[in-house]
Coordinates of C-alpha atoms and ligand atoms in Angstrom, one line a residue:
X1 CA 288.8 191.3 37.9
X2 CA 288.3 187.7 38.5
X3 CA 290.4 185.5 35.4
X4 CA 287.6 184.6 33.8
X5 CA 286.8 180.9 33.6
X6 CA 289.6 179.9 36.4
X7 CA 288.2 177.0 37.6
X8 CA 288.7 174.4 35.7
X9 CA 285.0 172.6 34.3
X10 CA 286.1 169.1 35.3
X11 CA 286.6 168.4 38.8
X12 CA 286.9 165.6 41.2
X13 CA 286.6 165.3 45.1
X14 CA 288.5 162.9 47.5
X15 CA 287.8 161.9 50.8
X16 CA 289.0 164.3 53.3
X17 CA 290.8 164.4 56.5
X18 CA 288.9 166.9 59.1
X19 CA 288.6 170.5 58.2
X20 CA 289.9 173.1 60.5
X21 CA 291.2 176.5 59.9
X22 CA 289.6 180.1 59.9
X23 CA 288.0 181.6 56.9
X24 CA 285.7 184.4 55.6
X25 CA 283.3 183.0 52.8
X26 CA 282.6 184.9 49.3
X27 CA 280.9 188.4 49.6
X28 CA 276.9 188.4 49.3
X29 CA 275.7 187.9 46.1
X30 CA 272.2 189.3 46.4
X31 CA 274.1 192.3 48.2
X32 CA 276.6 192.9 46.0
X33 CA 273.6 193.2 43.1
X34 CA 271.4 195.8 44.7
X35 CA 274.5 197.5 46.0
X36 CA 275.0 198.2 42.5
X37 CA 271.6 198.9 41.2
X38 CA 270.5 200.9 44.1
X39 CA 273.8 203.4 43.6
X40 CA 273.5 203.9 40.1
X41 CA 269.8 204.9 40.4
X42 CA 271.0 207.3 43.4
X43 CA 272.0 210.7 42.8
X44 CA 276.0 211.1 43.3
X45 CA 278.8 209.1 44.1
X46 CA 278.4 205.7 46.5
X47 CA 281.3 203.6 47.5
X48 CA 281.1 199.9 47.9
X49 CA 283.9 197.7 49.9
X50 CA 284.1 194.1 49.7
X51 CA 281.7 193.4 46.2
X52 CA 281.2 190.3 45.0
X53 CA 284.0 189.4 42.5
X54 CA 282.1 187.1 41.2
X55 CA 280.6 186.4 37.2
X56 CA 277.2 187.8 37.7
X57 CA 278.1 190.6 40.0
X58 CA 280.6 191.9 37.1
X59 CA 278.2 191.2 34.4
X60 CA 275.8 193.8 36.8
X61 CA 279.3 196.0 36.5
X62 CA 278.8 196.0 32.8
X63 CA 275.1 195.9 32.3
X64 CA 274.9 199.7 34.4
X65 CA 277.9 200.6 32.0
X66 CA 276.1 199.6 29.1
X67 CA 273.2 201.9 30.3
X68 CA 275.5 204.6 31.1
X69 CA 276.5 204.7 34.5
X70 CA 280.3 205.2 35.2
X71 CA 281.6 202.2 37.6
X72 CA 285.5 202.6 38.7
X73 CA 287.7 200.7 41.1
X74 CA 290.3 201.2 43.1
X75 CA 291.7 198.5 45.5
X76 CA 288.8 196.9 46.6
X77 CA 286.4 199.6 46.5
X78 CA 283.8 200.1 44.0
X79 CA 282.8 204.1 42.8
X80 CA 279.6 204.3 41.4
X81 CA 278.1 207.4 39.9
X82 CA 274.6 207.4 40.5
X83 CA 272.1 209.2 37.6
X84 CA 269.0 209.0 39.7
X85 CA 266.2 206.8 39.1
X86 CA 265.5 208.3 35.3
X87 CA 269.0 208.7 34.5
X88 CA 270.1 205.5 32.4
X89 CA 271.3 206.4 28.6
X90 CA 270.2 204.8 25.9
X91 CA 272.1 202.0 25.4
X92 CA 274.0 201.1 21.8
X93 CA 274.1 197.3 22.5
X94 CA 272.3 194.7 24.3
X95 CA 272.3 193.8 27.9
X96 CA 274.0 190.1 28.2
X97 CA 272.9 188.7 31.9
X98 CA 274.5 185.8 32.1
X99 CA 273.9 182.9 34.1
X100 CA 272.1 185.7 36.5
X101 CA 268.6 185.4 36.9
X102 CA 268.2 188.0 39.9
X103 CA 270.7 190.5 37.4
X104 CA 267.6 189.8 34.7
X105 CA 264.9 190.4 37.1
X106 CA 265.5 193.1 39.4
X107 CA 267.0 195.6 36.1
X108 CA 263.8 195.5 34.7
X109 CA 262.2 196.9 37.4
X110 CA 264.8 199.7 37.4
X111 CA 264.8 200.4 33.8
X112 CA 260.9 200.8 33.5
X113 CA 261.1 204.2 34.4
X114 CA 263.1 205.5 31.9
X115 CA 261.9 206.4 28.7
X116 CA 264.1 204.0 26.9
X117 CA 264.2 200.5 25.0
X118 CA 266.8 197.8 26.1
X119 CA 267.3 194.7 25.1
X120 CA 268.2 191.9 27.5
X121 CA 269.8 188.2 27.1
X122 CA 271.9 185.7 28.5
X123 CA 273.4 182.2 28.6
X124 CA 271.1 179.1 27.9
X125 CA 270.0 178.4 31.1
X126 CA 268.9 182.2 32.0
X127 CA 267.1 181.6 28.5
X128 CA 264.9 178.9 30.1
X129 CA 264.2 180.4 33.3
X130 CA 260.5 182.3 33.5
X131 CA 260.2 185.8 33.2
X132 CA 256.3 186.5 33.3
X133 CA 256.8 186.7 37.1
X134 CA 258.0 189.7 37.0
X135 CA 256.8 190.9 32.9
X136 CA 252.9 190.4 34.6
X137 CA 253.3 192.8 37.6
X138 CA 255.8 195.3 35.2
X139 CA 253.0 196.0 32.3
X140 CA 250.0 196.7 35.1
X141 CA 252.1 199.2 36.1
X142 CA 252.4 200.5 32.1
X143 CA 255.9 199.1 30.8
X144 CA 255.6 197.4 27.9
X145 CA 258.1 194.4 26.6
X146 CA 258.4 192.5 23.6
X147 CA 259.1 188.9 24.4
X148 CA 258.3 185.3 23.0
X149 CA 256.5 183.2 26.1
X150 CA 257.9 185.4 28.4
X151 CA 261.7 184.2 28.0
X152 CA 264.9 186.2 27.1
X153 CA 265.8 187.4 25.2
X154 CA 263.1 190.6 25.4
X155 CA 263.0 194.1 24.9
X156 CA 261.8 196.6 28.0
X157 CA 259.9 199.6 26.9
X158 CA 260.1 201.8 29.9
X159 CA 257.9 204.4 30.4
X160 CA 258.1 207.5 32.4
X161 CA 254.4 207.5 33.4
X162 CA 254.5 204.8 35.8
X163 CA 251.5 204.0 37.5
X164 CA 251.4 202.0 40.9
X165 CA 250.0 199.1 41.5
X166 CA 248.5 196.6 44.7
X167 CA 250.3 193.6 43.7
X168 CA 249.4 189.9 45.3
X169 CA 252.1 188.0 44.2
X170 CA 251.4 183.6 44.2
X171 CA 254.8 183.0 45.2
X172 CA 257.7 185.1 47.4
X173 CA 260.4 185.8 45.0
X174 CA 262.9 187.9 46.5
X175 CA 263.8 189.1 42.8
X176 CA 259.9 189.5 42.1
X177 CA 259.5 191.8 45.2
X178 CA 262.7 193.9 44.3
X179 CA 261.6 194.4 40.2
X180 CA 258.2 195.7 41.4
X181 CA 259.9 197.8 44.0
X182 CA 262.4 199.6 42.0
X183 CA 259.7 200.2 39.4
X184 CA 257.5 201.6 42.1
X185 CA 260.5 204.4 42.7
X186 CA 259.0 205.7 39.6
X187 CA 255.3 205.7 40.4
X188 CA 252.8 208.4 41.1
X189 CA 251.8 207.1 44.2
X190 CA 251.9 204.3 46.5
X191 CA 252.4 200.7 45.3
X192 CA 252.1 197.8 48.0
X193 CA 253.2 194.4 47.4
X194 CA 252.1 191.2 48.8
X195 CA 253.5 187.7 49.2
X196 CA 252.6 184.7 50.8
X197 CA 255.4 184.9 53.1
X198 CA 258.7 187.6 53.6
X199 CA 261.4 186.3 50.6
X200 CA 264.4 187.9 51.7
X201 CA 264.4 191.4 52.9
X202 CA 267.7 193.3 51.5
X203 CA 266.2 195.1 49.1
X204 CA 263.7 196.6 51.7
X205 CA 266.7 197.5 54.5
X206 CA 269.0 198.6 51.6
X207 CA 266.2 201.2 49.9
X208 CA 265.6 202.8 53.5
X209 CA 269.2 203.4 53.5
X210 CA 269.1 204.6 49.9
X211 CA 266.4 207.4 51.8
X212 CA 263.4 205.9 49.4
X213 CA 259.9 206.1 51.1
X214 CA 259.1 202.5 52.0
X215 CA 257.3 200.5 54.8
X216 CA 257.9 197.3 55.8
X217 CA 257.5 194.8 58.8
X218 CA 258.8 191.7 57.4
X219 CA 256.7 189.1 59.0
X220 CA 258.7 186.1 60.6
X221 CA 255.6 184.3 59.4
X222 CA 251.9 184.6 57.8
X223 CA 251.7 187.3 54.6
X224 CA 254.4 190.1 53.5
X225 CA 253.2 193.6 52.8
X226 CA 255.8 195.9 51.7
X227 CA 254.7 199.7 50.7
X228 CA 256.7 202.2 48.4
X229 CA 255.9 205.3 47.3
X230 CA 257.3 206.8 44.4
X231 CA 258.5 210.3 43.9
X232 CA 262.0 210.2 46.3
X233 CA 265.2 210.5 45.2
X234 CA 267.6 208.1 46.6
X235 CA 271.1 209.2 48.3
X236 CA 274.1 208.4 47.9
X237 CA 275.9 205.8 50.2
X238 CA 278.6 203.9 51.2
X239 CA 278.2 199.8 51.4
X240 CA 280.1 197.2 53.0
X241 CA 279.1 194.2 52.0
X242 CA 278.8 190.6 54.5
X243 CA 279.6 187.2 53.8
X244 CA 277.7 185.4 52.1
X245 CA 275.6 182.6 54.0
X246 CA 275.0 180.6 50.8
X247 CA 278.3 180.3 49.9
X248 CA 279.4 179.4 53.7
X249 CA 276.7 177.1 53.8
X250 CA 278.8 174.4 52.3
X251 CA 281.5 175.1 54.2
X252 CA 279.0 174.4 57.2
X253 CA 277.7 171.4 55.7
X254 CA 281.6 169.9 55.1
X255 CA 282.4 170.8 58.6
X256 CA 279.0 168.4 60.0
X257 CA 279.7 166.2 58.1
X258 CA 283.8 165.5 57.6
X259 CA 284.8 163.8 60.9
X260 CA 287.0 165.7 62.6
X261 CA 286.4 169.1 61.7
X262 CA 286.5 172.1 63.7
X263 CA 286.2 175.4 61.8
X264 CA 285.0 179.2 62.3
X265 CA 283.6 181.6 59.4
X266 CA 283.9 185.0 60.0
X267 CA 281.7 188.2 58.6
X268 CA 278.4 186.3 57.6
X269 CA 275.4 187.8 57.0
X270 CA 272.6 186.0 59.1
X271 CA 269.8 187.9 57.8
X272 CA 266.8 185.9 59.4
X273 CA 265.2 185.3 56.1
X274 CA 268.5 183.8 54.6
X275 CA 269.5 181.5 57.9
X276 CA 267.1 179.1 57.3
X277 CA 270.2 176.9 56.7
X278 CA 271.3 177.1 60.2
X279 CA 268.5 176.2 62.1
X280 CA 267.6 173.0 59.8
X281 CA 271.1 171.7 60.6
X282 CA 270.9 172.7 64.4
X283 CA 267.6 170.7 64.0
X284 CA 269.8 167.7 62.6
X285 CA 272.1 167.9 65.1
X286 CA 274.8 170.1 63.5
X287 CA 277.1 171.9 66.5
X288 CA 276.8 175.3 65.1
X289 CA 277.8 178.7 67.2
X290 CA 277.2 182.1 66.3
X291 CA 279.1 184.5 67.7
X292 CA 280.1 188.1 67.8
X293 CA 276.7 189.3 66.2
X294 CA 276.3 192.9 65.3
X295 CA 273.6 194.6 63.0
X296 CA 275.1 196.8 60.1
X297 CA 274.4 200.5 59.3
X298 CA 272.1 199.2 56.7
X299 CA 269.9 196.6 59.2
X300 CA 271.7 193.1 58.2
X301 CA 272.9 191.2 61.0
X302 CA 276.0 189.9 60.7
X303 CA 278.2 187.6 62.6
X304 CA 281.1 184.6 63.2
X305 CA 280.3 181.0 62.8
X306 CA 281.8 178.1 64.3
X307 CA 281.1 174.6 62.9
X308 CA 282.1 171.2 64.8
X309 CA 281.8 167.6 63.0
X310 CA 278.5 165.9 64.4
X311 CA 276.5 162.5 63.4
X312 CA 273.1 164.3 61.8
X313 CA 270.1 163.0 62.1
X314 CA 266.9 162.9 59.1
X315 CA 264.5 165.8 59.6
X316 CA 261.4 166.9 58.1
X317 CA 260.8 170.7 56.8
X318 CA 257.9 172.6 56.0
X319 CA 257.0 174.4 53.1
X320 CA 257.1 177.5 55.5
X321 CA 261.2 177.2 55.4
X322 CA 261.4 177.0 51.8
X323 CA 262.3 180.6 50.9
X324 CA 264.4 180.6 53.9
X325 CA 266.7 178.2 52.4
X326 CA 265.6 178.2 49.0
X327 CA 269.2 178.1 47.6
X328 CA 270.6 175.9 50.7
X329 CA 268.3 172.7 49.6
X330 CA 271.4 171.6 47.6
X331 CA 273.6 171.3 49.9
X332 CA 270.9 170.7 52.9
X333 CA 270.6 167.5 50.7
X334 CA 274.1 166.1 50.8
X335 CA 274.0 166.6 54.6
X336 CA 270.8 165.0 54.6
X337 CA 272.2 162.0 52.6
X338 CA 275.2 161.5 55.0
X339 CA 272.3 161.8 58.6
X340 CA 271.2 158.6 59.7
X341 CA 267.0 158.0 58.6
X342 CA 264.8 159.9 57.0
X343 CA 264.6 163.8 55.7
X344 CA 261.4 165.2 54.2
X345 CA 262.1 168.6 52.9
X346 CA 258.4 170.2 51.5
X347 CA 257.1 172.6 49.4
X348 CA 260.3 172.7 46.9
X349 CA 258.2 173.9 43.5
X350 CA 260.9 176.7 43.4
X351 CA 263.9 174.6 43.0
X352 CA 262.6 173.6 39.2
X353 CA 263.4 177.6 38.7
X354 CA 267.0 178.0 39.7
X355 CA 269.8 177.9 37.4
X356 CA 268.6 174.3 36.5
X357 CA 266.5 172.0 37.6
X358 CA 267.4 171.4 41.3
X359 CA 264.6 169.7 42.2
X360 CA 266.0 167.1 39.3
X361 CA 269.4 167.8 39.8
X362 CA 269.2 166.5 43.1
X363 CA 267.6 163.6 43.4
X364 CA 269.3 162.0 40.4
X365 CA 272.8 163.0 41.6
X366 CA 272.1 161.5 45.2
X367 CA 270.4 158.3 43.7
X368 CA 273.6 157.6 41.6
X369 CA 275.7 157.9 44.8
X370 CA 273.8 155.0 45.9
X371 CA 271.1 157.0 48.4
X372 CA 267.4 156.4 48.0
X373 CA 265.5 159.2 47.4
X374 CA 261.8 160.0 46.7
X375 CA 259.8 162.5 45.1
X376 CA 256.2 163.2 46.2
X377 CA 254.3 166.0 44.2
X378 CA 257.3 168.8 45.4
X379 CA 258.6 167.1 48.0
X380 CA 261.8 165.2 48.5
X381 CA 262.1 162.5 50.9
X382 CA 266.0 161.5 51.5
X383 CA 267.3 158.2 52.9
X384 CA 270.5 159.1 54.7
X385 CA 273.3 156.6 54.9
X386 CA 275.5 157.4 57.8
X387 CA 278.9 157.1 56.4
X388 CA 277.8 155.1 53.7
X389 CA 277.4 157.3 50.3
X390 CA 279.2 155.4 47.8
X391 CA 280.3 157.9 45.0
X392 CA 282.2 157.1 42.7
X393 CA 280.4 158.5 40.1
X394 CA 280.4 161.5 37.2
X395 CA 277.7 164.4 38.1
X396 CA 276.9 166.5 35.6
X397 CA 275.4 169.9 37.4
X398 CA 274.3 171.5 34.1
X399 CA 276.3 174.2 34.4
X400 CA 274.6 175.0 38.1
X401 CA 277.1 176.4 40.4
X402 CA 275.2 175.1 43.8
X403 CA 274.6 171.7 42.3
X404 CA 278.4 171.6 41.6
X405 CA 279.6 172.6 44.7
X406 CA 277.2 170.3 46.7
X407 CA 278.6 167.2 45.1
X408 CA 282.0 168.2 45.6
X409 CA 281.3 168.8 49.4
X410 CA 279.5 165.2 49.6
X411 CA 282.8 164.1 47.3
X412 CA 284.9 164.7 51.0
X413 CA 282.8 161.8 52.7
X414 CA 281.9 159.3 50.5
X415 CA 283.8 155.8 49.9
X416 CA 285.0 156.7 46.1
X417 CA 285.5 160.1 44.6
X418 CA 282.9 162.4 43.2
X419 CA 284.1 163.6 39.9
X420 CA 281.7 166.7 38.6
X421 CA 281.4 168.4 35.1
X422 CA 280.6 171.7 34.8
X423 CA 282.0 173.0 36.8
X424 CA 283.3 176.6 35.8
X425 CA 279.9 177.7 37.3
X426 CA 281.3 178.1 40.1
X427 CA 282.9 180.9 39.1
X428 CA 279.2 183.1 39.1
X429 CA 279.0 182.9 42.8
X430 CA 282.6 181.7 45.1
X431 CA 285.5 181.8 42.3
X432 CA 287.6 181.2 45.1
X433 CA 285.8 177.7 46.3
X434 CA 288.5 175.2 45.6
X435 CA 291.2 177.2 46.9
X436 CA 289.0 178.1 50.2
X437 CA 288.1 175.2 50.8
X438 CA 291.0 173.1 49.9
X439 CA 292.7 175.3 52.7
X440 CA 290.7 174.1 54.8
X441 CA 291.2 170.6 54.2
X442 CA 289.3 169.5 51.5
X443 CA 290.4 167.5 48.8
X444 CA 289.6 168.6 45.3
X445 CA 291.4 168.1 42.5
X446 CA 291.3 169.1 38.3
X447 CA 290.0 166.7 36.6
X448 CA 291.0 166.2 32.7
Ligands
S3P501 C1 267.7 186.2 45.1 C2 266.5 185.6 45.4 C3 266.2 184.2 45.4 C4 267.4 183.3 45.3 C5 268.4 183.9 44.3 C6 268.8 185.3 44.7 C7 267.9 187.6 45.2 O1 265.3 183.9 44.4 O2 267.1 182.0 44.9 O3 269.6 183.1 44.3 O4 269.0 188.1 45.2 O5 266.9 188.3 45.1 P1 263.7 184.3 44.6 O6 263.4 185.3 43.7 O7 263.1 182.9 44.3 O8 263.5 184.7 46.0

């Protein structure tokens, strides 16, 4: 168990001396959640190694237990005993979700198909983030829910008569895909989802290791079709889970940017629909290796990474990269502010979702570092200042754990410190950041 709230909500960053060193980045969140879910709705006992140890993942840990499903752990394995996919108990409390919007989204989906009522919450952020994405798709396919303007908190009514749908969904929400998909375990019948373009796959690869009846191509561009078909029991497995890329991708960025760096991450994930990140700062200039690539027993590449310090240069993005990197734009941002000239990163509706504002969060936090910034309809247009990011400033992330640790990252280059509050977000996805990364050469400090 992680100590709950151990980093401290105050903290400020120093400029930092290269970084160098070796280091293996926090286990994959969106991994570590389905790894979860996927065994407790299989029948018998799965084994997962290297889980998450983060706040969401555990609040995962104790939303299954609240629905009856018996979680141990020994070492650093996780036992989970599956009930199959109508087993979950009636539970005698409510579900509390946290900060943990794909925790929220993708449960719901599970617990359609049994014939229960479950009420779900969580913290004031999760509170604001919309629900009818995946509340519209849910009651076609005959669950009900009680909820005001589609917000937690809200009661799911599942239902054991779940019918399938043909689902065209407007945007491609990984968490959207996955509801409709575990919901469609349940179905008579084949349901087939669509979405404009392939959100990331583990759901898909991890379900056709769980034996469920699914087709899927993943497109590296155009439309995503995925198919399920409802009826299988899923089997019990065993899980190792990767690094995850969007916690190493601010140890990336630092490297690029921190003169003098030289570092390698080992046992990331590089799923194609996650590594975005990589290719937009190869694009910049980043020197970026990838070595030692193998694909897991579940289909996720995985690999090293080394990272050299480069000057980066502006680039522009489509809209087509935006899911790719949806959760990297934070931190592609700070690298962006340190390139010399112009970024234009496109299509970024999404980031007004997230665990706050990032589309906000952003620009505001770069513009009182002293870099000029634009926003066009849902574009950003960044001014980099090579070397030049002034600091020296209090950022207030609103309790987002990405916009925290971009700030500290862009804290180890600029000319004055970069204090930022809020800090014990953190601790949802990488409670281990400061420590990692301060071994590595970074300078951040508790702040009072
Ligand atoms: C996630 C999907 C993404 C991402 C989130 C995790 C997941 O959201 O932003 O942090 O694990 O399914 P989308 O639903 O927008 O793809």
């Amino acid at each position: 168990m992680i100590k709950k709230n151990s980093i401290k909500n105050n903290l400020i960053s120093f400029k930092s001396k290269g970084l160098k060193g070796v280091i293996e980045p926090a286990a994959d969140k969106s991994i570590s959640h389905r790894a979860l879910l996927f065994s407790s709705l299989a029948l018998g006992k799965s084994k997962i190694s290297n889980l998450l140890n983060s706040e969401d993942v555990l609040n995962m840990v104790k939303a299954l237990k609240v629905l009856g499903i018996k979680i141990t752990k020994n070492k650093n394995i996780y036992t989970v005993i599956g009930s199959g996919l109508t087993g979950f108990k009636i539970p005698n409390k409510h579900i509390d979700c946290g900060n943990s919007g794909t925790l929220a989204r993708i449960l719901i989906g599970a617990i359609g198909g049994s014939e229960i009522f479950v009420t779900l919450t969580g913290d004031s952020s999760l509170r604001k983030r919309p629900m009818n994405r995946v509340i519209k798709p849910l009651k076609k396919m005959g669950i009900n829910f009680n909820s005001s303007n589609g917000l937690l908190p809200l009661i799911v009514h599942g239902n054991s008569e779940i019918m399938p749908i043909k689902y065209n969904s407007p945007i491609s929400s990984a968490q959207v895909k996955t509801s409709i998909l575990l919901a469609g375990l349940n179905a008579r019948g084949t349901s087939e989802i669509i979405e404009p373009h392939t959100s990331r796959d583990h759901s898909e690869n991890l379900l056709k290791y769980f034996g469920a009846n699914i087709k899927y191509k993943s497109k590296i561009s155009g439309k995503n079709k995925v198919l399920i078909t409802g009826g299988n029991n899923l089997k019990c497995c065993n899980i190792d889970v990767p690094g995850d890329i969007s916690s190493a991708a601010f140890i990336i960025v630092a490297a690029s940017i921190i003169p003098g760096s030289n570092i390698n991450i080992k046992n990331v994930g590089i799923n194609y629909f996650r590594k975005g990140i990589l290719e937009a700062l190869e694009m910049m200039g980043a020197k970026i290796k990838v070595k030692n690539k193998f694909i897991n027993n579940f289909n996720e590449p995985i690999a090293d990474i080394s990272v050299k310090y480069s000057k980066l240069k502006g680039i522009t993005l489509g809209s087509r990269y935006s899911s790719r990197l949806i959760d990297e734009y934070p931190i592609l941002a700070m690298a962006a502010a340190t390139a010399s000239g112009k970024s234009i990163f496109k299509g970024l509706s999404e980031l007004r979702h997230k665990e706050s504002d990032r589309f906000n969060g952003i620009i505001d936090g770069l513009v009182s570092c002293g870099i000029k910034v634009e926003a066009k309809n849902d574009d950003i247009i960044i001014y980099g200042k090579l070397d030049q990011v002034n600091g020296g400033v209090t950022i207030d992330c609103k309790y987002d754990h990405r916009v925290a640790m971009s700030f500290l990252i862009l804290g180890g280059v600029s000319k004055k410190p970069i204090k930022v509050v809020g800090c014990k977000s953190i601790s949802t996805s990488y409670p281990k950041f400061n420590s990692e990364v301060n071994s590595l050469g970074m300078n951040i400090k508790n702040d009072i």
